[in-house]
């Protein structure tokens, strides 16, 4: 990541106080590069940004149809959600359709990331379960796929260890990721994700191409192309499920619908499909900052590559040039996509 | 900040997932440079890292003595605290000695940064006041200085606007900062801090020298040298007050006592005095990450420049090479001071 350019600046008064470097790729479904900044060849861990790719087998296999999963459930399978009541209920409903409960989940439990939701739960005397894990919908999707693959085996038995690399379900999910990205995962750097499934190092150029494929179907198998379209439709119809209150992905897709499919990942990763332009986007902030850097870059790229109406443009500008206030509500600065990024992304 | 080196790496498995660049200076009280990495001449906003410098007038003026402020109160005047009950009570006690209450504070209110404390407060049905602001002790110190300077004027009237650059109290505080750093603040970049007082752009080399002065008294006026010694002693005796439960500064100074005076600031700033070596330290992470970058660098510098016993060395190593676990408690990686930093800081 040496030499990656500054993509976001944090201004205080008339000074740049802090800055975020990173790399990004915007490519078409054939891998044609529209924009590449920084090192887009180095493998990076895409983390939760590729949940839609990991959900392809759920739909392509017929499992989603067999269990009659609807828009909310499919959107949740692609989600890093806030752990709000609707997210919990939907994840629990997916598991119920498969005939199991949350005890099957191997994602671990954590408090919702949003502090206000933590406080609301604490005020009600609640503590977090695996359903609150931001990945519980993805894991519930894995369990639904396991249900489809279990045959006559009891699901609790068959699903056990589904988060491990060698389990048939995780092998199928990993194969889908490899096919969509065109990157040999058997030779890729490997790590363990926050929710305990494997994460693989994949170059941004390959991730961006995978998302161009998600947006267009080009380069995917017929079942996977159909699955990608179904998942994008589901998220466009139920954007609350993919994230939640006040979240970037929810706000953007509530406003822009199917014109953008964007998905955040941990450690400053963002991926998006821009179907109208046939483009895929993948970016990684060197320092791993998602909330104040990766989101700002993604907003600037949507501004550059999606035709926006006036209100839409105002929303996106508020996300690519974010006003900062202090504890007294006094304006102290802003987060801004760098001039270099603005000039390059046209 | 172009070209600043990588100081901290975030590893996942056998890969560097993210990295933090920055600059740092280690100097003696005469300004002699022991170590400089990156751009140490560019002015940076030191934020809360210079609270001890801003507290010098409180002691040097005689205000602290007149109000009989003790170790806990003086430590709190230098603090970015957790908003725990002892912090609130101590801040309230300082104000009571000056004859006023928390309504005089101009720092604004915020929930404690630690999520667990937010949840505990929410479970008790509490909401944050200005006393919870991590800067309430610093502001209470300003009010105590105002009490000393108010003469016959009612303190509420005299103190009003104390956080503004033109108020006599803030002018005195700013003058102390200028004298200690040897940097002309009238020409420096200026911003508004989180608690609404001005923050000034100062090069790391000047900040580091100021902390060498705090640790040795060399280069300070007699009153300021005495005040610096008193404040260091107070923090060493009451390290809980300067930060709180599980915080870096509290843990380090509980263990190392007067051998280290370290202080965190927002946006990845850290300063320290290492009196035994006569050194001052100042560092800034480019991307502004304090918890997982600035702290790791400071820990590595303490390892390099302070003679440590076995248990002390273990503590510092646990802070400069931090094990990371996921939601299931599985080891997934670590935060590490970079090899470059380790090799340079000797």
XYZ file of C-alpha atoms in Angstrom:
692
model
C 0.000 0.000 0.000
C 3.018 2.257 -0.324
C 2.200 5.286 -2.364
C -1.575 5.002 -2.277
C -3.039 8.494 -2.697
C -4.989 10.557 -0.193
C -8.681 9.987 -0.912
C -10.299 11.733 2.064
C -9.276 14.719 4.147
C -10.537 15.641 7.603
C -10.496 19.410 7.858
C -10.520 21.457 11.060
C -10.957 25.142 10.386
C -8.790 25.968 7.360
C -6.359 23.079 7.937
C -6.238 19.422 6.960
C -6.025 17.753 10.366
C -5.999 14.112 9.236
C -6.127 12.258 5.934
C -6.989 8.808 4.647
C -5.113 7.054 1.869
C -6.423 4.199 -0.154
C -6.835 2.445 -3.458
C -9.854 1.919 -5.660
C -10.879 0.311 -8.911
C -13.839 1.028 -11.180
C -14.117 -1.574 -13.926
C -16.620 -3.036 -16.333
C -17.778 -6.662 -16.439
C -15.032 -7.576 -18.892
C -12.414 -6.187 -16.533
C -11.916 -3.004 -18.552
C -10.514 -0.395 -16.181
C -12.421 2.878 -16.014
C -10.485 4.202 -13.030
C -7.701 2.780 -10.893
C -6.068 4.750 -8.090
C -3.329 3.312 -5.935
C -2.359 -0.337 -5.793
C -5.358 -2.300 -7.068
C -3.372 -5.515 -7.621
C -2.459 -6.227 -3.997
C -4.821 -8.759 -2.387
C -6.976 -7.203 0.333
C -9.463 -8.852 2.659
C -12.890 -7.759 1.394
C -14.604 -8.738 4.646
C -18.354 -8.070 4.659
C -18.317 -6.155 1.385
C -18.735 -9.413 -0.550
C -21.736 -10.785 1.325
C -23.804 -10.576 -1.857
C -21.293 -12.865 -3.577
C -21.412 -15.230 -0.620
C -25.215 -15.249 -0.854
C -25.282 -16.276 -4.533
C -25.465 -20.034 -3.741
C -28.431 -19.452 -1.435
C -30.458 -18.309 -4.448
C -28.697 -20.141 -7.279
C -29.121 -23.471 -5.507
C -32.869 -23.076 -5.235
C -32.694 -23.000 -1.442
C -34.179 -19.512 -1.206
C -37.092 -20.480 -3.422
C -37.682 -23.762 -1.599
C -37.870 -21.903 1.721
C -39.856 -19.057 0.179
C -37.414 -16.406 1.319
C -38.718 -12.939 0.507
C -37.083 -9.586 -0.180
C -36.425 -8.790 3.470
C -34.807 -12.164 4.092
C -32.625 -12.059 0.985
C -31.573 -8.499 1.771
C -30.660 -9.590 5.287
C -28.544 -12.414 3.856
C -26.418 -9.656 2.218
C -26.456 -7.403 5.288
C -24.199 -5.911 7.915
C -27.175 -4.851 9.960
C -27.695 -2.684 13.019
C -29.232 -5.397 15.184
C -32.533 -3.520 15.293
C -35.724 -5.417 16.150
C -36.722 -5.914 12.488
C -33.299 -7.385 11.707
C -33.519 -9.808 14.602
C -37.046 -10.901 13.729
C -36.134 -11.463 10.097
C -33.066 -13.533 10.936
C -35.075 -15.587 13.402
C -37.761 -16.074 10.730
C -35.207 -17.404 8.235
C -33.977 -19.919 10.785
C -37.544 -20.918 11.650
C -38.238 -21.654 7.979
C -35.265 -24.017 8.085
C -36.673 -25.587 11.229
C -33.987 -24.413 13.641
C -33.367 -21.555 16.041
C -30.551 -19.123 16.792
C -28.575 -21.747 18.698
C -27.375 -23.008 15.296
C -25.572 -19.729 14.545
C -21.771 -19.711 14.717
C -21.217 -15.961 14.304
C -20.851 -15.027 17.965
C -22.700 -12.214 19.711
C -21.930 -8.522 19.922
C -23.695 -5.332 20.923
C -25.046 -3.308 17.988
C -22.341 -0.953 16.719
C -24.612 2.070 17.068
C -24.188 3.395 20.589
C -27.767 4.653 20.762
C -29.072 1.127 20.138
C -26.792 -0.233 22.838
C -28.192 2.307 25.275
C -31.767 1.490 24.300
C -31.118 -2.209 24.856
C -29.395 -1.560 28.176
C -32.297 0.615 29.304
C -34.590 -2.342 28.577
C -32.291 -4.707 30.459
C -31.342 -6.624 27.311
C -28.023 -8.169 26.311
C -26.955 -9.167 22.802
C -27.441 -12.609 21.263
C -26.057 -14.094 18.061
C -29.090 -12.597 16.302
C -27.721 -9.121 17.096
C -24.461 -9.929 15.307
C -24.355 -7.754 12.203
C -23.689 -10.942 10.211
C -26.628 -12.955 11.579
C -28.543 -12.668 8.303
C -25.584 -13.918 6.286
C -25.214 -16.813 8.699
C -28.955 -17.512 8.583
C -28.549 -17.671 4.812
C -25.762 -20.207 5.215
C -28.060 -22.254 7.430
C -30.821 -22.094 4.820
C -28.325 -23.329 2.228
C -27.339 -26.087 4.644
C -31.011 -27.003 4.965
C -31.125 -27.408 1.179
C -27.977 -29.544 1.115
C -28.616 -31.620 4.248
C -30.723 -34.282 2.534
C -32.057 -36.598 5.226
C -29.525 -35.530 7.837
C -30.852 -33.561 10.818
C -30.036 -29.898 10.072
C -28.434 -29.201 13.458
C -26.005 -32.047 12.787
C -25.343 -31.229 9.149
C -24.936 -27.491 9.747
C -22.484 -27.899 12.632
C -19.208 -26.237 11.691
C -20.720 -24.488 8.646
C -18.447 -21.474 9.296
C -15.309 -23.570 8.867
C -13.454 -23.590 5.514
C -13.834 -27.360 5.017
C -17.587 -27.599 5.596
C -19.594 -28.342 2.419
C -21.620 -25.150 2.850
C -18.555 -22.941 3.263
C -16.857 -24.710 0.358
C -19.844 -23.893 -1.837
C -19.826 -20.275 -0.655
C -16.078 -20.001 -1.263
C -16.457 -21.506 -4.729
C -19.062 -18.866 -5.568
C -16.691 -16.139 -4.383
C -13.907 -17.578 -6.496
C -16.082 -17.881 -9.597
C -17.415 -14.333 -9.314
C -14.011 -12.758 -8.701
C -12.030 -15.010 -11.014
C -9.349 -15.233 -8.332
C -7.831 -18.511 -7.195
C -8.698 -18.583 -3.509
C -6.719 -21.762 -2.863
C -3.560 -19.666 -3.252
C -4.906 -16.463 -1.703
C -3.951 -15.056 1.701
C -6.493 -16.257 4.237
C -7.720 -14.873 7.532
C -10.569 -15.424 9.965
C -13.346 -12.860 9.813
C -15.096 -11.262 12.777
C -17.937 -13.776 12.502
C -15.451 -16.688 12.193
C -15.863 -17.548 8.499
C -12.747 -17.417 6.314
C -11.872 -14.217 4.474
C -9.579 -14.316 1.439
C -7.182 -11.750 0.026
C -8.448 -10.609 -3.390
C -7.208 -7.673 -5.495
C -9.499 -4.665 -5.811
C -9.554 -5.047 -9.607
C -11.015 -8.528 -9.257
C -13.506 -7.419 -6.637
C -14.644 -4.534 -8.808
C -15.099 -6.852 -11.781
C -17.145 -9.240 -9.633
C -19.466 -6.379 -8.756
C -19.741 -5.336 -12.399
C -20.801 -8.933 -13.013
C -23.347 -8.724 -10.174
C -24.763 -5.608 -11.782
C -24.908 -6.972 -15.321
C -24.878 -10.763 -15.107
C -22.083 -10.764 -17.691
C -19.430 -13.335 -16.823
C -21.603 -15.216 -14.322
C -23.235 -18.587 -14.863
C -26.950 -18.453 -15.714
C -28.036 -19.460 -12.207
C -25.631 -17.019 -10.592
C -26.692 -14.177 -12.898
C -30.310 -14.820 -11.959
C -29.343 -14.997 -8.286
C -27.421 -11.721 -8.481
C -30.400 -9.979 -10.082
C -32.748 -11.395 -7.442
C -30.485 -10.283 -4.577
C -30.099 -6.768 -6.014
C -33.865 -6.509 -6.429
C -34.409 -7.727 -2.871
C -32.015 -5.170 -1.401
C -33.556 -2.376 -3.495
C -36.985 -3.332 -2.162
C -35.860 -3.818 1.448
C -32.853 -1.495 1.896
C -33.483 -1.169 5.616
C -32.552 -4.817 5.995
C -29.072 -4.485 4.497
C -27.934 -2.016 7.180
C -30.545 -0.014 9.125
C -31.392 3.336 10.642
C -29.107 6.171 9.510
C -26.713 3.830 7.751
C -25.012 4.785 4.482
C -26.101 1.731 2.473
C -29.698 2.019 3.614
C -29.904 5.752 2.969
C -28.329 5.510 -0.477
C -30.380 2.568 -1.684
C -33.618 3.916 -0.206
C -33.015 6.929 -2.418
C -31.386 5.453 -5.512
C -33.032 2.033 -5.609
C -31.634 -0.434 -8.104
C -29.329 2.151 -9.651
C -26.773 1.405 -6.936
C -25.993 -1.736 -5.010
C -23.379 -0.758 -2.429
C -22.042 -2.733 0.487
C -19.695 -1.830 3.280
C -17.008 -4.105 4.716
C -14.874 -3.837 7.823
C -11.439 -2.161 7.713
C -12.388 0.483 5.180
C -13.591 -1.722 2.347
C -16.485 -0.822 0.068
C -17.860 -2.515 -3.024
C -20.654 -1.486 -5.346
C -22.425 -2.418 -8.530
C -23.627 0.453 -10.731
C -25.842 -1.497 -13.149
C -26.876 1.481 -15.268
C -23.275 2.046 -16.265
C -22.331 -1.622 -16.195
C -19.623 -0.831 -13.667
C -18.286 -2.394 -10.523
C -16.453 -0.529 -7.772
C -14.114 -1.752 -5.052
C -12.071 0.343 -2.648
C -10.002 -0.074 0.487
C -8.793 2.615 2.862
C -5.229 1.831 3.956
C -5.868 2.592 7.617
C -9.115 0.628 7.774
C -11.415 3.545 8.555
C -14.862 2.806 7.203
C -17.227 5.371 8.646
C -15.332 8.512 7.866
C -13.261 7.471 4.862
C -14.596 4.527 2.850
C -18.137 5.933 2.909
C -16.937 9.340 1.754
C -15.059 7.797 -1.172
C -18.026 5.643 -2.168
C -20.290 8.697 -2.082
C -17.906 10.611 -4.344
C -17.765 7.707 -6.796
C -21.559 7.467 -6.914
C -21.639 11.205 -7.593
C -19.198 10.686 -10.453
C -20.700 7.601 -12.084
C -24.460 7.702 -11.455
C -26.801 10.241 -13.050
C -28.485 11.962 -10.100
C -31.514 14.207 -9.749
C -31.254 17.366 -7.661
C -32.381 15.856 -4.358
C -30.278 12.788 -4.954
C -27.245 14.931 -5.661
C -27.795 16.838 -2.412
C -27.934 13.590 -0.453
C -24.765 12.249 -2.034
C -22.926 15.537 -1.536
C -23.851 15.468 2.167
C -22.154 12.062 2.310
C -19.025 13.011 0.324
C -18.539 16.357 2.097
C -19.648 15.799 5.668
C -19.984 18.736 8.049
C -18.461 18.131 11.483
C -19.749 19.760 14.672
C -18.407 19.668 18.203
C -20.173 18.891 21.486
C -21.676 22.365 21.536
C -22.989 21.988 17.981
C -20.404 24.458 16.652
C -19.168 23.789 13.099
C -15.505 22.811 13.433
C -14.647 21.223 10.092
C -15.564 18.608 7.540
C -14.715 15.288 5.932
C -14.123 15.724 2.212
C -13.294 13.574 -0.759
C -9.897 14.861 -1.863
C -9.529 17.130 -4.873
C -7.371 14.432 -6.460
C -10.207 11.920 -6.169
C -12.762 14.400 -7.505
C -10.539 15.225 -10.457
C -9.821 11.585 -11.262
C -13.373 10.237 -10.955
C -15.184 11.720 -13.940
C 2.092 14.452 5.642
C 3.203 12.991 2.326
C 5.779 10.329 2.846
C 5.223 9.738 6.542
C 6.247 6.176 7.356
C 4.057 3.283 8.470
C 4.255 3.166 12.269
C 1.582 0.566 13.072
C 0.327 -2.465 11.183
C -2.957 -4.291 11.727
C -2.377 -7.954 10.921
C -5.026 -10.530 10.093
C -3.602 -14.008 9.893
C -0.275 -13.735 8.093
C -1.211 -10.552 6.200
C -1.053 -6.842 6.919
C -4.699 -5.847 6.544
C -4.391 -2.149 7.376
C -1.626 0.235 8.345
C -1.218 3.587 10.031
C 1.283 6.215 8.966
C 2.475 9.048 11.093
C 5.258 11.257 12.319
C 6.973 11.534 15.677
C 9.660 13.459 17.465
C 11.713 12.561 20.534
C 13.782 15.512 21.707
C 15.541 16.822 24.772
C 14.738 20.031 26.601
C 17.212 22.006 24.501
C 15.497 20.797 21.334
C 18.197 18.246 20.526
C 16.611 15.616 18.308
C 16.969 12.023 19.514
C 14.555 10.622 16.920
C 12.472 12.192 14.183
C 10.354 10.112 11.809
C 8.223 11.683 9.115
C 7.397 15.355 8.863
C 7.883 16.806 12.334
C 7.916 20.426 11.123
C 4.348 20.628 9.836
C 1.994 22.216 12.383
C -0.527 19.728 13.755
C -3.410 20.322 16.156
C -2.299 18.745 19.450
C -5.861 18.688 20.821
C -6.110 17.218 24.312
C -2.506 16.021 24.395
C -1.396 19.423 25.719
C -3.816 19.705 28.621
C -0.904 19.665 31.076
C 0.531 22.721 29.329
C -2.858 24.396 29.455
C -3.026 23.612 33.184
C 0.302 25.277 33.984
C -1.301 28.673 34.775
C -3.717 27.036 37.209
C -0.758 26.068 39.400
C 1.779 28.752 38.460
C -0.717 31.510 39.262
C -1.273 30.249 42.776
C -4.923 29.490 42.020
C -4.558 25.776 42.765
C -2.916 26.500 46.082
C -5.452 29.151 47.027
C -8.309 26.698 46.364
C -6.385 23.820 47.967
C -6.669 21.616 44.913
C -5.264 18.156 45.626
C -3.704 15.446 43.506
C -6.997 14.135 42.141
C -8.168 17.602 41.156
C -4.901 18.578 39.493
C -4.779 15.261 37.645
C -8.333 15.837 36.458
C -7.333 19.281 35.162
C -4.923 17.431 32.818
C -7.414 14.676 31.954
C -9.412 13.252 29.088
C -11.483 11.197 31.474
C -14.025 8.426 31.094
C -16.874 10.251 32.799
C -16.906 7.717 35.614
C -18.494 8.664 38.951
C -15.147 9.616 40.553
C -14.365 11.918 37.641
C -17.716 13.638 37.888
C -17.467 14.069 41.640
C -13.964 15.491 41.408
C -14.920 17.995 38.700
C -17.954 19.039 40.693
C -15.768 19.416 43.768
C -13.363 21.744 41.940
C -16.257 23.930 40.860
C -17.682 23.936 44.374
C -14.353 25.181 45.740
C -14.648 28.073 43.294
C -18.200 28.677 44.511
C -20.011 27.686 41.333
C -21.641 24.616 39.807
C -21.562 22.780 36.493
C -23.762 25.354 34.790
C -20.619 27.492 34.392
C -18.984 24.879 32.123
C -18.758 25.686 28.412
C -17.478 22.289 27.199
C -20.801 20.797 26.121
C -22.076 17.350 27.107
C -21.384 13.941 25.620
C -21.849 10.304 26.563
C -18.697 8.647 27.915
C -16.669 7.228 25.027
C -16.606 3.767 26.598
C -19.677 1.924 25.400
C -19.943 -0.096 28.604
C -20.253 3.111 30.638
C -22.941 4.399 28.288
C -24.876 1.200 28.790
C -24.491 1.377 32.554
C -25.765 4.954 32.567
C -28.666 4.068 30.265
C -29.597 1.145 32.494
C -29.774 3.611 35.399
C -31.869 6.009 33.326
C -29.137 8.664 33.256
C -28.165 11.069 30.500
C -24.847 12.911 30.188
C -24.162 16.387 31.558
C -21.228 18.727 30.980
C -19.519 16.953 33.894
C -19.382 13.781 31.771
C -17.494 15.616 29.021
C -13.985 14.146 28.956
C -12.679 17.725 29.228
C -14.739 18.744 32.266
C -11.708 18.657 34.544
C -9.715 20.904 32.233
C -12.651 23.287 32.073
C -13.066 23.148 35.841
C -9.401 24.109 36.037
C -10.050 27.079 33.765
C -12.899 28.107 36.071
C -10.602 27.814 39.089
C -8.096 30.065 37.300
C -10.942 32.459 36.525
C -11.834 32.474 40.214
C -8.266 33.549 40.965
C -8.340 36.303 38.340
C -11.892 37.548 38.894
C -11.023 39.981 41.685
C -14.275 41.372 43.039
C -16.324 40.397 39.998
C -18.924 37.650 40.474
C -17.323 34.481 39.085
C -20.275 33.531 36.873
C -19.982 36.930 35.189
C -16.217 36.976 34.922
C -15.954 33.376 33.703
C -18.585 33.747 30.996
C -16.965 33.073 27.635
C -13.799 31.628 29.197
C -13.523 29.120 26.325
C -13.234 31.912 23.750
C -9.798 32.978 22.463
C -10.171 36.599 23.621
C -11.175 35.894 27.228
C -8.463 36.765 29.791
C -8.404 33.184 31.076
C -7.997 31.655 27.617
C -5.397 34.289 26.730
C -3.399 33.260 29.806
C -3.751 29.579 28.903
C -2.713 30.263 25.319
C 0.268 32.286 26.476
C 1.395 29.339 28.618
C 1.092 27.021 25.626
C 3.120 29.421 23.500
C 5.827 29.821 26.123
C 6.198 26.094 26.693
C 6.302 25.218 22.998
C 8.253 28.240 21.834
C 5.871 28.536 18.906
C 4.213 31.812 17.895
C 0.526 30.962 18.212
C -0.578 34.315 16.811
C 0.582 33.082 13.404
C -0.370 29.426 13.845
C -3.261 27.625 12.130
C -6.251 27.739 14.459
C -9.263 25.515 14.892
C -12.041 24.951 17.405
C -11.629 21.916 19.633
C -14.335 19.425 20.576
C -14.900 21.272 23.871
C -14.979 24.650 22.057
C -11.633 26.099 23.183
C -9.152 27.078 20.463
C -6.585 24.564 19.264
C -3.437 25.737 17.501
C -1.256 24.094 14.897
C 2.178 23.372 16.401
C 4.992 21.248 14.938
C 5.714 17.918 16.631
C 9.300 19.001 17.316
C 8.061 21.942 19.356
C 5.491 19.828 21.168
C 8.107 17.231 22.027
C 10.448 19.917 23.356
C 7.631 21.340 25.485
C 7.168 17.911 27.059
C 10.898 17.568 27.641
C 10.587 20.883 29.465
C 7.630 19.587 31.478
C 9.726 16.589 32.504
C 12.853 18.542 33.427
C 11.816 22.119 34.093
C 14.616 23.241 31.764
C 13.488 26.112 29.560
C 10.429 26.970 31.660
C 10.056 29.924 33.990
C 10.515 29.136 37.676
C 6.783 29.198 38.412
C 5.997 27.079 35.364
C 8.739 24.567 36.195
C 7.314 24.203 39.687
C 3.807 23.886 38.248
C 4.899 21.199 35.775
C 6.517 19.196 38.549
C 3.413 19.529 40.733
C 1.112 18.409 37.896
C 3.311 15.415 37.050
C 3.373 14.408 40.704
C -0.390 14.757 40.943
C -1.019 12.561 37.908
C 1.446 9.968 39.166
C -0.417 9.881 42.474
C -3.891 9.895 40.946
C -3.514 8.244 37.524
C -7.123 7.090 37.517
C -8.178 10.713 37.261
C -6.289 11.463 34.047
C -8.233 8.846 32.064
C -9.963 5.976 33.922
C -10.799 2.287 33.859
C -8.831 0.299 31.260
C -7.390 3.400 29.661
C -3.827 3.497 28.320
C -2.655 6.558 30.259
C -4.074 5.264 33.526
C -2.658 1.770 33.100
C 0.796 3.015 32.128
C 1.105 5.599 34.866
C -0.369 3.311 37.526
C 2.504 0.997 36.691
C 5.354 3.368 35.852
C 4.513 6.275 38.132
C 6.550 9.425 37.627
C 8.865 7.779 35.111
C 6.339 8.524 32.371
C 3.867 11.329 31.937
C 1.846 10.489 28.824
C -1.278 12.104 27.484
C -3.552 11.220 24.605
C -5.161 13.713 22.259
C -7.878 13.339 19.658
C -7.059 12.508 16.029
C -4.122 10.257 16.802
C -1.972 12.640 18.818
C 0.111 11.590 21.791
C 2.614 13.492 23.911
C 4.794 12.344 26.774
C 7.497 13.446 29.145
C 10.135 10.857 30.072
C 11.835 12.686 32.951
C 14.437 10.023 33.666
C 15.897 10.474 30.214
C 15.136 14.171 30.024
C 13.128 13.525 26.867
C 9.871 14.714 25.412
C 7.799 12.810 22.868
C 5.141 13.977 20.421
C 3.480 11.972 17.691
C 0.566 12.223 15.301
C -1.032 9.453 13.255
C -1.903 10.773 9.782
C -5.346 9.215 9.711
C -6.273 10.339 13.219
C -6.628 6.889 14.774
C -5.834 7.114 18.461
C -6.911 3.860 20.047
C -5.278 1.402 17.726
C -2.388 3.441 16.347
C -1.217 6.350 18.512
C -1.334 4.214 21.661
C 0.672 1.443 20.016
C 3.362 3.902 18.927
C 3.543 5.483 22.355
C 3.885 2.062 23.951
C 6.755 1.187 21.608
C 8.514 4.473 22.397
C 8.172 3.881 26.136
C 9.653 0.414 25.590
C 12.560 1.985 23.751
C 13.326 4.919 26.036
C 12.336 3.885 29.568
C 14.186 1.250 31.593
C 11.545 -1.335 32.457
C 11.363 -4.205 34.909
C 10.057 -7.579 33.738
C 6.406 -7.029 34.630
C 6.528 -3.513 33.279
C 8.009 -4.760 30.020
C 5.201 -7.308 29.700
C 2.581 -4.617 30.174
C 4.159 -2.334 27.595
C 4.592 -5.170 25.098
C 0.893 -6.018 25.468
C 0.178 -2.417 24.457
C 2.644 -2.239 21.542
C 1.703 -5.679 20.153
C -2.003 -6.068 20.818
C -3.702 -9.420 20.236
C -7.006 -9.146 18.360
C -9.870 -11.594 18.843
C -13.182 -11.892 17.038
C -16.718 -12.181 18.424
C -16.144 -15.837 19.201
C -12.931 -15.081 21.079
C -10.830 -16.608 18.290
C -7.401 -15.025 17.737
C -7.560 -13.366 14.314
C -4.578 -11.021 14.287
C -2.756 -8.218 16.052
C -1.852 -4.568 16.097
C 1.914 -4.133 15.984
C 4.415 -1.325 16.036
C 6.120 -1.585 12.639
C 9.574 -3.099 12.309
C 10.745 0.249 10.968
C 9.619 1.977 14.145
C 11.192 -0.704 16.348
C 14.469 -0.438 14.478
C 14.531 3.352 14.597
C 13.569 3.811 18.256
C 16.605 2.586 20.152
